[in-house]
Short mmCIF file of C-alpha atoms in Angstrom, two decimals:
data_model
loop_
_atom_site.label_atom_id
_atom_site.label_comp_id
_atom_site.label_asym_id
_atom_site.label_seq_id
_atom_site.Cartn_x
_atom_site.Cartn_y
_atom_site.Cartn_z
CA UNK A 1 46.37 15.42 4.46
CA UNK A 2 46.26 12.66 1.92
CA UNK A 3 42.43 12.38 2.36
CA UNK A 4 42.10 16.04 1.77
CA UNK A 5 44.25 15.76 -1.40
CA UNK A 6 42.03 12.88 -2.60
CA UNK A 7 38.77 14.76 -1.96
CA UNK A 8 40.25 17.90 -3.90
CA UNK A 9 41.21 15.72 -6.57
CA UNK A 10 37.77 13.82 -6.92
CA UNK A 11 36.09 17.36 -6.92
CA UNK A 12 38.60 18.52 -9.60
CA UNK A 13 37.73 15.53 -11.68
CA UNK A 14 33.97 16.07 -11.35
CA UNK A 15 34.27 19.69 -12.43
CA UNK A 16 36.40 18.73 -15.54
CA UNK A 17 33.79 15.87 -16.31
CA UNK A 18 30.92 18.68 -16.20
CA UNK A 19 32.95 21.26 -18.12
CA UNK A 20 33.54 18.47 -20.88
CA UNK A 21 30.09 17.60 -20.94
CA UNK A 22 29.03 21.14 -21.44
CA UNK A 23 31.70 21.43 -24.27
CA UNK A 24 30.40 18.28 -25.94
CA UNK A 25 26.74 19.42 -25.75
CA UNK A 26 27.82 22.56 -27.41
CA UNK A 27 29.69 20.74 -30.37
CA UNK A 28 26.53 18.55 -30.70
CA UNK A 29 24.40 21.74 -30.93
CA UNK A 30 26.86 23.21 -33.49
CA UNK A 31 26.85 19.94 -35.62
CA UNK A 32 23.14 20.15 -35.65
CA UNK A 33 23.08 23.44 -37.51
CA UNK A 34 25.97 22.73 -40.01
CA UNK A 35 24.98 21.23 -43.32
CA UNK A 36 26.84 17.95 -43.58
CA UNK A 37 27.00 15.93 -46.91
CA UNK A 38 27.87 12.79 -45.00
CA UNK A 39 25.33 12.91 -42.35
CA UNK A 40 25.69 9.23 -41.46
CA UNK A 41 29.17 10.15 -40.02
CA UNK A 42 29.47 12.21 -37.03
CA UNK A 43 32.04 14.98 -37.45
CA UNK A 44 35.04 15.12 -35.27
CA UNK A 45 35.39 18.35 -33.13
CA UNK A 46 38.05 19.67 -35.55
CA UNK A 47 35.95 18.92 -38.48
CA UNK A 48 33.11 20.49 -36.89
CA UNK A 49 34.89 23.75 -36.33
CA UNK A 50 36.40 23.64 -39.93
CA UNK A 51 32.86 22.94 -41.35
CA UNK A 52 31.38 25.76 -39.29
CA UNK A 53 34.15 28.34 -40.49
CA UNK A 54 33.39 27.25 -44.10
CA UNK A 55 29.46 27.57 -43.50
CA UNK A 56 29.84 31.09 -41.84
CA UNK A 57 32.21 32.28 -44.70
CA UNK A 58 29.55 31.03 -47.20
CA UNK A 59 26.61 32.74 -45.55
CA UNK A 60 28.71 35.82 -45.15
CA UNK A 61 29.43 35.86 -49.05
CA UNK A 62 25.70 35.37 -49.69
CA UNK A 63 24.97 38.59 -47.73
CA UNK A 64 27.52 40.78 -49.40
#
């Protein structure tokens, strides 16, 4: 039983690592299209989402 639990835990950990890798790739892609005045500093995930929101709102205003 303990061996099966360990195997399930290892599989779950591997799935979580893949999920986080995919999420981090998506954040990197988002960072690459957001204008950033401090381009030498990598934006945090929170900063990336905030900047994306501002950028989208700005683009939306330009269209209307």
